[in-house]
CSV table of C-alpha atoms in Angstrom, one decimal:
chain,number,residue,atom,x,y,z
G,242,MET,CA,-35.6,17.0,-69.8
G,243,THR,CA,-32.0,15.9,-70.5
G,244,GLN,CA,-29.4,17.9,-68.8
G,245,GLN,CA,-26.5,19.4,-70.8
G,246,GLY,CA,-24.2,20.4,-68.0
G,247,VAL,CA,-23.6,22.5,-65.0
G,248,VAL,CA,-21.4,25.6,-64.4
G,249,ALA,CA,-20.3,27.2,-61.1
G,250,ALA,CA,-18.3,30.4,-61.2
G,251,GLY,CA,-17.3,33.4,-59.2
G,252,HIS,CA,-19.9,35.8,-60.8
G,253,PRO,CA,-23.4,35.3,-62.1
G,254,ALA,CA,-22.4,36.7,-65.5
G,255,SER,CA,-19.5,34.2,-65.8
G,256,ALA,CA,-21.7,31.3,-64.9
G,257,ALA,CA,-24.3,32.5,-67.4
G,258,ALA,CA,-21.7,32.7,-70.2
G,259,GLY,CA,-20.6,29.1,-69.5
G,260,ALA,CA,-24.1,27.9,-69.6
G,261,ALA,CA,-24.7,29.7,-72.9
G,262,ALA,CA,-21.8,27.9,-74.4
G,263,LEU,CA,-23.2,24.5,-73.3
G,264,ARG,CA,-26.6,25.4,-74.8
G,265,ALA,CA,-24.8,26.3,-78.1
G,266,GLY,CA,-23.3,22.8,-78.2
G,267,GLY,CA,-20.0,23.3,-76.5
G,268,ASN,CA,-18.4,20.9,-74.1
G,269,ALA,CA,-17.2,21.6,-70.6
G,270,VAL,CA,-14.0,23.2,-71.8
G,271,ASP,CA,-15.8,25.6,-74.1
G,272,ALA,CA,-18.1,26.5,-71.2
G,273,ALA,CA,-15.1,27.1,-68.9
G,274,VAL,CA,-13.3,29.2,-71.4
G,275,ALA,CA,-16.5,31.3,-72.0
G,276,ALA,CA,-16.9,31.8,-68.3
G,277,VAL,CA,-13.2,32.8,-67.9
G,278,LEU,CA,-13.4,35.3,-70.7
G,279,THR,CA,-16.5,36.9,-69.1
G,280,SER,CA,-14.8,37.0,-65.7
G,281,PHE,CA,-12.4,39.5,-67.3
G,282,VAL,CA,-15.4,41.8,-67.6
G,283,ALA,CA,-17.3,40.9,-64.5
G,284,GLU,CA,-14.4,40.4,-62.1
G,285,PRO,CA,-11.8,42.8,-63.6
G,286,LEU,CA,-9.4,43.2,-60.6
G,287,LEU,CA,-9.2,39.5,-59.9
G,288,THR,CA,-8.3,38.2,-63.4
G,289,GLY,CA,-7.8,39.4,-67.0
G,290,LEU,CA,-5.6,39.3,-70.0
G,291,GLY,CA,-2.5,40.1,-67.9
G,292,ALA,CA,-3.1,37.3,-65.4
G,293,GLY,CA,-2.1,33.7,-65.0
G,294,GLY,CA,-3.8,30.5,-64.1
G,295,TYR,CA,-4.3,26.7,-64.3
G,296,MET,CA,-6.9,24.5,-66.0
G,297,LEU,CA,-7.5,20.9,-65.1
G,298,VAL,CA,-9.2,19.0,-68.0
G,299,ALA,CA,-10.7,15.6,-67.5
G,300,PRO,CA,-11.8,14.1,-70.9
G,301,PRO,CA,-14.2,11.2,-70.6
G,302,GLY,CA,-12.3,7.9,-70.6
G,303,GLN,CA,-8.9,9.6,-70.4
G,304,ARG,CA,-6.6,10.6,-67.6
G,305,PRO,CA,-7.0,14.2,-66.5
G,306,LEU,CA,-4.3,16.7,-67.5
G,307,LEU,CA,-3.2,20.1,-66.3
G,308,LEU,CA,-2.7,23.1,-68.5
G,309,ASP,CA,-0.2,25.4,-66.7
G,310,PHE,CA,-0.6,29.0,-67.9
G,311,PHE,CA,0.6,30.7,-64.7
G,312,VAL,CA,3.0,33.6,-64.7
G,313,GLU,CA,6.8,33.3,-65.0
G,314,THR,CA,9.8,35.4,-64.2
G,315,PRO,CA,10.7,37.9,-66.9
G,316,GLY,CA,14.1,39.5,-67.8
G,317,ARG,CA,15.3,38.0,-71.0
G,318,GLY,CA,17.5,40.6,-72.6
G,319,ALA,CA,16.6,43.3,-70.1
G,320,ASP,CA,18.9,46.3,-70.3
G,321,ALA,CA,18.9,47.1,-66.6
G,322,ARG,CA,17.9,45.9,-63.2
G,323,PRO,CA,14.3,46.5,-62.2
G,324,ALA,CA,13.4,49.8,-60.6
G,325,PRO,CA,12.1,49.8,-57.0
G,326,MET,CA,8.5,48.7,-56.7
G,327,THR,CA,5.8,50.9,-55.2
G,328,ASP,CA,4.4,49.9,-51.8
G,329,VAL,CA,0.6,49.9,-51.2
G,330,LEU,CA,-1.2,49.0,-48.0
G,331,VAL,CA,-4.3,46.8,-48.2
G,332,THR,CA,-6.4,46.3,-45.1
G,333,PHE,CA,-8.5,43.1,-45.3
G,334,GLU,CA,-10.6,42.0,-42.4
G,335,GLY,CA,-8.5,43.9,-39.9
G,336,THR,CA,-5.2,42.8,-41.3
G,337,THR,CA,-3.0,45.2,-43.1
G,338,GLN,CA,-0.6,43.8,-45.6
G,339,VAL,CA,2.0,45.5,-47.8
G,340,PHE,CA,1.9,44.7,-51.5
G,341,GLN,CA,4.2,45.9,-54.2
G,342,ILE,CA,3.0,47.2,-57.5
G,343,GLY,CA,4.3,49.1,-60.6
G,344,ALA,CA,6.1,48.0,-63.7
G,345,SER,CA,8.8,46.0,-61.8
G,346,SER,CA,6.1,43.8,-60.2
G,347,CYS,CA,4.9,42.5,-63.5
G,348,ALA,CA,5.5,38.8,-64.4
G,349,THR,CA,5.1,37.3,-67.8
G,350,TYR,CA,1.3,36.7,-68.2
G,351,GLY,CA,-0.2,33.4,-69.4
G,352,VAL,CA,-4.0,33.8,-69.7
G,353,PRO,CA,-4.3,34.6,-73.4
G,354,ALA,CA,-2.2,31.7,-74.3
G,355,GLY,CA,-4.0,29.4,-71.8
G,356,VAL,CA,-7.5,30.1,-73.0
G,357,ALA,CA,-6.5,29.9,-76.6
G,358,ALA,CA,-4.7,26.5,-76.0
G,359,ALA,CA,-7.6,25.1,-74.1
G,360,ALA,CA,-10.2,26.0,-76.8
G,361,GLU,CA,-8.0,24.7,-79.6
G,362,GLN,CA,-6.9,21.4,-77.9
G,363,PHE,CA,-10.1,20.4,-76.1
G,364,GLY,CA,-13.0,22.6,-77.2
G,365,ARG,CA,-15.4,22.2,-80.1
G,366,MET,CA,-16.5,25.8,-80.5
G,367,PRO,CA,-14.4,28.4,-82.4
G,368,LEU,CA,-12.6,30.7,-80.0
G,369,ALA,CA,-14.3,33.7,-81.7
G,370,GLU,CA,-17.7,32.3,-80.6
G,371,LEU,CA,-16.5,32.2,-77.0
G,372,THR,CA,-15.0,35.7,-76.9
G,373,ALA,CA,-17.9,37.4,-78.6
G,374,PRO,CA,-20.3,37.3,-75.6
G,375,ALA,CA,-17.7,38.6,-73.3
G,376,ALA,CA,-16.8,41.4,-75.7
G,377,ARG,CA,-20.5,42.4,-76.0
G,378,LEU,CA,-20.8,42.5,-72.2
G,379,ALA,CA,-17.7,44.7,-72.0
G,380,ARG,CA,-19.3,47.1,-74.4
G,381,THR,CA,-22.8,47.2,-72.9
G,382,GLY,CA,-21.5,47.0,-69.4
G,383,VAL,CA,-22.0,44.9,-66.3
G,384,ARG,CA,-23.5,45.9,-63.0
G,385,VAL,CA,-21.0,45.9,-60.1
G,386,ASN,CA,-22.1,43.5,-57.4
G,387,ALA,CA,-21.3,43.6,-53.7
G,388,MET,CA,-18.2,41.4,-54.0
G,389,GLN,CA,-16.7,43.4,-56.8
G,390,ALA,CA,-17.5,46.7,-55.1
G,391,TYR,CA,-15.7,45.5,-52.0
G,392,VAL,CA,-12.7,44.5,-54.1
G,393,PHE,CA,-12.6,47.9,-55.9
G,394,GLU,CA,-12.7,49.6,-52.5
G,395,LEU,CA,-9.9,47.4,-51.1
G,396,LEU,CA,-7.6,47.9,-54.1
G,397,VAL,CA,-8.4,51.6,-54.7
G,398,ASP,CA,-4.7,52.5,-54.2
G,399,VAL,CA,-3.7,50.0,-56.8
G,400,VAL,CA,-6.1,51.2,-59.5
G,401,GLY,CA,-5.4,54.8,-58.5
G,402,SER,CA,-1.6,54.4,-58.9
G,403,THR,CA,-1.5,55.3,-62.6
G,404,PRO,CA,-3.7,57.7,-64.6
G,405,GLU,CA,-4.4,54.9,-67.1
G,406,ALA,CA,-5.6,52.5,-64.4
G,407,ALA,CA,-7.7,55.2,-62.8
G,408,ALA,CA,-9.4,56.0,-66.1
G,409,ARG,CA,-10.3,52.4,-66.7
G,410,PHE,CA,-11.3,51.2,-63.2
G,411,THR,CA,-12.6,54.2,-61.2
G,412,VAL,CA,-15.7,56.4,-61.5
G,413,ASP,CA,-15.0,60.1,-61.0
G,414,GLY,CA,-11.8,59.2,-59.2
G,415,ARG,CA,-13.5,56.8,-56.7
G,416,PRO,CA,-14.1,53.1,-56.6
G,417,PRO,CA,-17.2,51.9,-58.5
G,418,ARG,CA,-20.2,51.3,-56.2
G,419,GLU,CA,-22.5,48.3,-56.1
G,420,GLY,CA,-25.1,48.7,-58.8
G,421,GLU,CA,-23.1,51.0,-61.1
G,422,LEU,CA,-22.6,50.0,-64.7
G,423,LEU,CA,-19.0,49.4,-65.8
G,424,ARG,CA,-18.1,49.4,-69.5
G,425,ASP,CA,-14.7,48.5,-70.9
G,426,PRO,CA,-14.5,49.1,-74.7
G,427,GLU,CA,-10.7,48.6,-74.8
G,428,LEU,CA,-11.1,45.1,-73.2
G,429,ALA,CA,-13.9,44.4,-75.7
G,430,ASP,CA,-11.6,45.2,-78.6
G,431,ALA,CA,-8.9,43.0,-77.1
G,432,LEU,CA,-11.3,40.1,-76.7
G,433,ASP,CA,-12.3,40.5,-80.4
G,434,ARG,CA,-8.6,40.3,-81.3
G,435,LEU,CA,-8.1,37.2,-79.2
G,436,GLY,CA,-11.1,35.5,-80.9
G,437,ALA,CA,-10.1,36.5,-84.4
G,438,GLU,CA,-6.3,35.9,-84.2
G,439,GLY,CA,-5.7,33.8,-81.1
G,440,ALA,CA,-3.0,34.5,-78.5
G,441,ALA,CA,-0.4,35.6,-81.0
G,442,PRO,CA,-1.0,39.4,-80.8
G,443,PHE,CA,-0.4,39.3,-77.1
G,444,TYR,CA,2.9,37.5,-77.3
G,445,THR,CA,4.5,38.1,-80.8
G,446,GLY,CA,2.4,40.9,-82.2
G,447,ASP,CA,1.6,44.5,-81.6
G,448,ILE,CA,-0.2,44.1,-78.3
G,449,GLY,CA,2.8,42.2,-76.8
G,450,CYS,CA,5.2,44.8,-78.1
G,451,ALA,CA,3.2,47.6,-76.6
G,452,VAL,CA,2.9,45.9,-73.2
G,453,ALA,CA,6.6,45.0,-73.0
G,454,ASP,CA,7.7,48.5,-74.1
G,455,ARG,CA,5.4,50.1,-71.5
G,456,VAL,CA,6.6,47.9,-68.7
G,457,CYS,CA,10.3,48.4,-69.6
G,458,ALA,CA,9.8,52.2,-69.9
G,459,GLY,CA,8.4,52.1,-66.4
G,460,GLY,CA,11.4,50.3,-64.9
G,461,GLY,CA,10.2,46.7,-65.2
G,462,VAL,CA,12.0,43.8,-67.0
G,463,LEU,CA,9.1,42.1,-68.9
G,464,THR,CA,10.6,42.2,-72.4
G,465,ARG,CA,9.4,41.3,-75.9
G,466,ALA,CA,11.7,38.2,-75.7
G,467,ASP,CA,9.9,37.1,-72.5
G,468,LEU,CA,6.5,37.2,-74.2
G,469,GLU,CA,7.8,35.5,-77.4
G,470,ALA,CA,9.2,32.7,-75.3
G,471,TYR,CA,6.1,32.0,-73.2
G,472,ARG,CA,4.5,28.6,-73.6
G,473,VAL,CA,1.6,26.8,-72.0
G,474,VAL,CA,2.9,23.7,-70.2
G,475,ARG,CA,1.0,20.4,-70.0
G,476,ARG,CA,1.5,18.6,-66.7
G,477,ASN,CA,0.4,15.3,-65.2
G,478,PRO,CA,-1.8,16.1,-62.2
G,479,LEU,CA,-1.1,14.9,-58.7
G,480,CYS,CA,-3.4,12.0,-57.7
G,481,VAL,CA,-4.3,10.7,-54.3
G,482,THR,CA,-6.8,7.9,-53.4
G,483,TYR,CA,-9.4,9.1,-50.9
G,484,GLY,CA,-12.4,7.0,-49.9
G,485,GLY,CA,-12.1,4.7,-52.9
G,486,ARG,CA,-12.0,7.7,-55.3
G,487,GLN,CA,-9.1,9.3,-57.1
G,488,VAL,CA,-8.6,13.0,-56.4
G,489,PHE,CA,-6.6,14.8,-59.2
G,490,THR,CA,-5.1,18.3,-58.5
G,491,ASN,CA,-2.5,20.8,-59.4
G,492,PRO,CA,1.1,19.4,-59.4
G,493,PRO,CA,4.4,21.2,-58.7
G,494,PRO,CA,5.8,23.7,-59.2
G,495,SER,CA,2.5,24.9,-57.8
G,496,ALA,CA,2.2,24.3,-54.0
G,497,GLY,CA,-1.5,24.3,-53.5
G,498,GLY,CA,-2.2,20.9,-54.9
G,499,SER,CA,0.6,19.3,-52.9
G,500,ARG,CA,-0.8,20.7,-49.6
G,501,LEU,CA,-4.3,19.4,-50.5
G,502,VAL,CA,-2.9,16.0,-51.3
G,503,GLY,CA,-1.0,15.9,-48.0
G,504,ALA,CA,-4.1,16.8,-46.0
G,505,LEU,CA,-6.2,14.1,-47.8
G,506,ALA,CA,-3.5,11.5,-47.3
G,507,HIS,CA,-3.5,12.3,-43.6
G,508,LEU,CA,-7.3,11.8,-43.4
G,509,GLU,CA,-7.1,8.6,-45.3
G,510,THR,CA,-5.0,7.1,-42.6
G,511,THR,CA,-6.6,8.8,-39.5
G,512,GLY,CA,-10.2,8.6,-40.4
G,513,HIS,CA,-12.8,10.3,-42.6
G,514,ALA,CA,-15.5,12.8,-41.6
G,515,PRO,CA,-13.2,14.4,-39.0
G,516,ASP,CA,-14.3,17.0,-36.4
G,517,ALA,CA,-12.8,20.5,-36.3
G,518,PRO,CA,-9.5,19.5,-34.6
G,519,GLY,CA,-9.2,16.6,-37.1
G,520,ILE,CA,-9.6,19.1,-40.0
G,521,ALA,CA,-7.0,21.4,-38.4
G,522,ALA,CA,-4.6,18.5,-37.9
G,523,ALA,CA,-5.0,17.5,-41.6
G,524,LEU,CA,-4.4,21.0,-42.8
G,525,GLU,CA,-1.2,21.2,-40.7
G,526,ALA,CA,-0.1,17.8,-42.0
G,527,GLY,CA,-0.4,19.2,-45.5
G,528,VAL,CA,1.9,22.1,-45.0
G,529,ARG,CA,4.7,20.4,-43.0
G,530,ASN,CA,7.2,21.3,-45.7
G,531,GLY,CA,6.4,25.0,-45.3
G,532,PRO,CA,3.4,27.4,-45.6
G,533,ALA,CA,1.4,27.5,-48.7
G,534,PRO,CA,2.0,30.6,-50.8
G,535,GLY,CA,-0.7,33.2,-50.5
G,536,ASP,CA,-1.8,36.7,-49.4
G,537,ALA,CA,-4.4,38.1,-47.1
G,538,LEU,CA,-6.9,38.9,-49.8
G,539,GLY,CA,-6.6,36.1,-52.3
G,540,SER,CA,-7.4,38.0,-55.5
G,541,THR,CA,-8.5,35.0,-57.5
G,542,THR,CA,-11.5,33.5,-59.2
G,543,HIS,CA,-12.6,30.0,-60.1
G,544,THR,CA,-14.9,28.1,-62.5
G,545,SER,CA,-16.0,24.5,-62.4
G,546,VAL,CA,-17.9,22.7,-65.3
G,547,LEU,CA,-19.3,19.2,-65.9
G,548,ASP,CA,-21.2,18.3,-69.1
G,549,ALA,CA,-23.5,15.5,-70.0
G,550,GLU,CA,-20.9,13.7,-72.1
G,551,GLY,CA,-18.5,13.4,-69.1
G,552,TRP,CA,-16.1,16.2,-69.9
G,553,ALA,CA,-15.0,18.1,-66.8
G,554,CYS,CA,-13.0,21.3,-66.4
G,555,SER,CA,-11.7,23.1,-63.4
G,556,VAL,CA,-9.9,26.5,-63.9
G,557,THR,CA,-8.5,29.0,-61.5
G,558,CYS,CA,-7.0,32.4,-62.5
G,559,SER,CA,-5.4,35.3,-60.6
G,560,ASN,CA,-4.0,38.8,-61.4
G,561,GLY,CA,-2.6,39.1,-57.8
G,562,THR,CA,-3.7,42.5,-56.6
G,563,GLY,CA,-2.9,43.9,-60.0
G,564,SER,CA,0.1,46.1,-60.7
G,565,GLY,CA,-1.7,49.3,-61.7
G,566,VAL,CA,0.0,49.1,-65.1
G,567,THR,CA,-2.6,49.2,-67.8
G,568,VAL,CA,-1.4,49.6,-71.4
G,569,PRO,CA,-3.7,51.9,-73.5
G,570,GLY,CA,-5.1,50.2,-76.6
G,571,THR,CA,-4.4,46.7,-75.4
G,572,GLY,CA,-7.0,45.8,-72.8
G,573,VAL,CA,-4.2,44.5,-70.6
G,574,HIS,CA,-3.9,45.2,-66.9
G,575,LEU,CA,-0.8,43.5,-65.8
G,576,ASN,CA,-0.4,41.3,-62.7
G,577,ASN,CA,1.9,42.2,-59.8
G,578,MET,CA,3.0,38.6,-59.0
G,579,LEU,CA,6.6,39.6,-58.5
G,580,GLY,CA,5.4,42.0,-55.7
G,581,GLU,CA,3.4,39.4,-53.8
G,582,HIS,CA,5.6,38.8,-50.8
G,583,ASP,CA,4.1,35.5,-49.9
G,584,LEU,CA,4.7,34.0,-53.4
G,585,PHE,CA,8.0,32.2,-54.0
G,586,VAL,CA,9.7,34.0,-56.9
G,587,PRO,CA,12.5,32.0,-58.5
G,588,ASP,CA,15.9,33.6,-59.1
G,589,GLY,CA,16.1,32.4,-62.7
G,590,VAL,CA,14.5,33.9,-65.8
G,591,GLY,CA,11.6,32.1,-67.5
G,592,GLU,CA,10.6,30.1,-64.4
G,593,ARG,CA,7.1,29.5,-63.3
G,594,LEU,CA,6.1,31.0,-59.9
G,595,SER,CA,4.5,28.8,-57.3
G,596,SER,CA,0.9,29.3,-56.3
G,597,ALA,CA,-1.8,28.2,-53.9
G,598,MET,CA,-4.3,27.5,-56.6
G,599,ALA,CA,-5.5,23.9,-56.9
G,600,PRO,CA,-8.2,23.1,-59.5
G,601,THR,CA,-9.4,19.7,-58.6
G,602,VAL,CA,-11.4,16.8,-60.1
G,603,VAL,CA,-12.6,13.7,-58.3
G,604,ARG,CA,-13.3,10.4,-60.1
G,605,ARG,CA,-14.7,7.1,-59.1
G,606,ASP,CA,-14.1,4.0,-61.3
G,607,GLY,CA,-12.9,6.4,-64.1
G,608,THR,CA,-16.0,8.6,-64.1
G,609,THR,CA,-15.8,12.2,-62.9
G,610,GLU,CA,-18.0,12.7,-59.9
G,611,LEU,CA,-17.0,16.1,-58.5
G,612,VAL,CA,-15.2,19.2,-59.9
G,613,LEU,CA,-14.1,22.0,-57.7
G,614,GLY,CA,-11.7,24.8,-57.0
G,615,SER,CA,-11.5,28.0,-55.0
G,616,ALA,CA,-10.3,31.5,-54.7
G,617,GLY,CA,-8.7,32.6,-51.4
G,618,SER,CA,-4.9,32.2,-51.6
G,619,SER,CA,-3.6,30.1,-48.7
G,620,ARG,CA,-7.3,29.3,-47.7
G,621,ILE,CA,-7.8,27.5,-51.0
G,622,ARG,CA,-6.6,24.2,-49.6
G,623,SER,CA,-8.8,24.6,-46.5
G,624,ALA,CA,-11.9,25.3,-48.5
G,625,LEU,CA,-11.3,22.4,-50.9
G,626,LEU,CA,-10.5,20.0,-48.1
G,627,GLN,CA,-13.7,20.8,-46.2
G,628,VAL,CA,-15.9,20.7,-49.3
G,629,LEU,CA,-14.4,17.4,-50.3
G,630,VAL,CA,-15.1,16.0,-46.8
G,631,ASN,CA,-18.6,17.3,-46.7
G,632,VAL,CA,-19.6,15.8,-50.1
G,633,LEU,CA,-17.6,12.6,-50.1
G,634,ASP,CA,-17.7,11.6,-46.4
G,635,ARG,CA,-20.8,13.3,-45.1
G,636,GLY,CA,-23.0,13.0,-48.2
G,637,ASP,CA,-23.8,16.7,-48.5
G,638,SER,CA,-25.0,18.2,-51.7
G,639,PRO,CA,-22.4,20.5,-53.3
G,640,GLN,CA,-24.4,23.6,-52.2
G,641,ARG,CA,-24.7,22.4,-48.6
G,642,ALA,CA,-21.0,21.5,-48.6
G,643,VAL,CA,-20.0,24.9,-49.9
G,644,ASP,CA,-22.2,26.8,-47.5
G,645,ALA,CA,-21.1,24.8,-44.4
G,646,PRO,CA,-18.9,26.7,-41.9
G,647,ARG,CA,-15.2,26.5,-42.4
G,648,ILE,CA,-12.0,26.7,-40.5
G,649,HIS,CA,-8.5,27.6,-41.6
G,650,VAL,CA,-5.2,27.0,-39.9
G,651,GLU,CA,-2.2,29.2,-40.5
G,652,ARG,CA,1.0,29.1,-38.4
G,653,GLY,CA,-0.7,27.2,-35.6
G,654,THR,CA,-3.7,29.6,-35.3
G,655,ALA,CA,-7.2,28.5,-36.2
G,656,TYR,CA,-9.7,30.8,-37.9
G,657,ALA,CA,-13.3,29.8,-37.5
G,658,GLU,CA,-16.7,30.8,-38.9
G,659,PRO,CA,-19.8,30.5,-36.8
G,660,GLY,CA,-20.8,26.9,-36.4
G,661,ILE,CA,-17.3,25.6,-36.0
G,662,ASP,CA,-16.6,24.0,-32.6
G,663,ALA,CA,-14.1,26.6,-31.4
G,664,VAL,CA,-14.1,25.2,-27.9
G,665,ALA,CA,-12.9,21.8,-29.3
G,666,LEU,CA,-10.1,23.6,-31.2
G,667,GLU,CA,-9.0,25.4,-28.1
G,668,ALA,CA,-9.0,22.2,-26.2
G,669,ALA,CA,-6.7,20.8,-28.9
G,670,ALA,CA,-4.3,23.7,-28.2
G,671,TYR,CA,-5.2,25.9,-31.2
G,672,PRO,CA,-5.6,29.6,-30.5
G,673,VAL,CA,-8.8,30.6,-32.3
G,674,THR,CA,-9.8,33.7,-34.1
G,675,ARG,CA,-13.6,33.7,-34.3
G,676,PHE,CA,-15.4,35.4,-37.2
G,677,ALA,CA,-18.9,36.8,-36.6
G,678,ALA,CA,-20.3,35.6,-39.9
G,679,PRO,CA,-19.3,33.6,-43.0
G,680,ASN,CA,-16.6,35.5,-44.7
G,681,LEU,CA,-14.8,35.8,-48.0
G,682,PHE,CA,-11.5,35.3,-46.1
G,683,PHE,CA,-12.4,31.6,-46.2
G,684,GLY,CA,-12.3,31.4,-50.0
G,685,GLY,CA,-14.7,31.2,-52.8
G,686,CYS,CA,-15.3,27.5,-53.7
G,687,GLN,CA,-17.3,26.7,-56.8
G,688,ALA,CA,-18.2,23.0,-57.1
G,689,VAL,CA,-20.2,20.8,-59.5
G,690,ARG,CA,-21.2,17.2,-59.3
G,691,ARG,CA,-22.6,14.2,-61.1
G,692,ASP,CA,-24.7,12.5,-58.4
G,693,PRO,CA,-23.3,8.9,-58.2
G,694,ALA,CA,-26.8,7.5,-57.4
G,695,THR,CA,-28.9,9.2,-60.0
G,696,GLY,CA,-26.5,10.7,-62.6
G,697,ALA,CA,-28.1,14.1,-62.1
G,698,LEU,CA,-25.9,17.2,-62.3
G,699,ASP,CA,-25.9,19.8,-59.6
G,700,GLY,CA,-23.6,22.3,-58.1
G,701,GLY,CA,-22.7,24.7,-55.3
G,702,ALA,CA,-21.7,28.4,-55.6
G,703,ASP,CA,-20.0,30.2,-52.8
G,704,ALA,CA,-22.1,33.1,-51.4
G,705,ARG,CA,-19.0,34.3,-49.6
G,706,ARG,CA,-17.8,35.8,-52.9
G,707,CYS,CA,-21.1,36.1,-54.7
G,708,GLY,CA,-20.6,33.0,-56.8
G,709,ALA,CA,-23.4,31.5,-59.0
G,710,VAL,CA,-24.3,28.1,-60.4
G,711,VAL,CA,-26.4,27.3,-63.5
G,712,VAL,CA,-27.7,23.9,-64.5
G,713,VAL,CA,-28.5,23.6,-68.2
């Protein structure tokens, strides 16, 4: 039977939505958009209409390009300086980090504009056909899986910070538990609006006005003028040659792609298929200009798609930890990117924030071979580098490559899953923090591939974050 495509995503419902779009005749971009829209329902604290992201599109026979719809600094025409943000403590794998939330933490969101632009410019299905399944799921409900239950527990103080967020994201005042059914009729209505009217209501229409007014009333500086001025930006991806292939990834002002390119360039000169100290050295080489932006949790999700015609799409989105600011009647839970201490926030107004996200596509002789990306903040570059090495150098299948044990290096310390040679790392003068089992700390990489020998499509989903892959 002829394959139509393959989708890997951060939640089974998201992957299923992407697969359904392929079966309906959509291309890889349609499938990615469908998966992203469904992730708002299935992964509601990681992404959403108030989030930002990046999409790397690789049309067959054409150079890949990057749609930047990440968040930007607000403040156009603001009447006053922002009020103080609210501190919340989030303890993740034994590390407690301070995040700041509230209206003053909200940056100008880009996801509605990004998904609408992607569908219009590169898809073949009407946007309404892509939003409809997500809207139905929001009305009928999705069962909370283990990953999402954990995220709800971690971020309980965020979603409990306002009555509106608590009403939308808690059950009887507590975090939803694994197996419970979550419905979000407000989000369903907003998705219907997005499908029928495009992104305009969220930027120049009634939804945008309601969001800006609520944020400004709460002491933030996200104004109607900020939303009216927001634009999706096309960028030329970074490209590095690795093992006779071209690796395309997220360019500046994002930092994640630059760090990945630096690490790959290091391995290209020092040797492929490195051992654990070699991976550690490459990761350090990639960040010599400063640490990659990121936070302990990495509240992010990723989707990778390849189709039979050669279209490829890699898209990563994030809402930060969320601000707790939800605007009744809009379906929007705003990001807290201005309160993420490890992100570089520009001083000017209307400037894109930097990010660790790095959607990536690998081509050989002009044909896309591998599509991947990851959640995990500063660990994104580590996850991607090791999956790339496992597939391209060691010949692993995408699933084996994603499942393989990982390391991460941050400020001279190595973090290692079981199966990593910690003794060799210590011999190379790296202090090592050992994990007892594979852990979501090390990211959530979703990868899909066209086998260069057979042309068959396959993929790998990251069990660390309950990912899923569907071949159609």
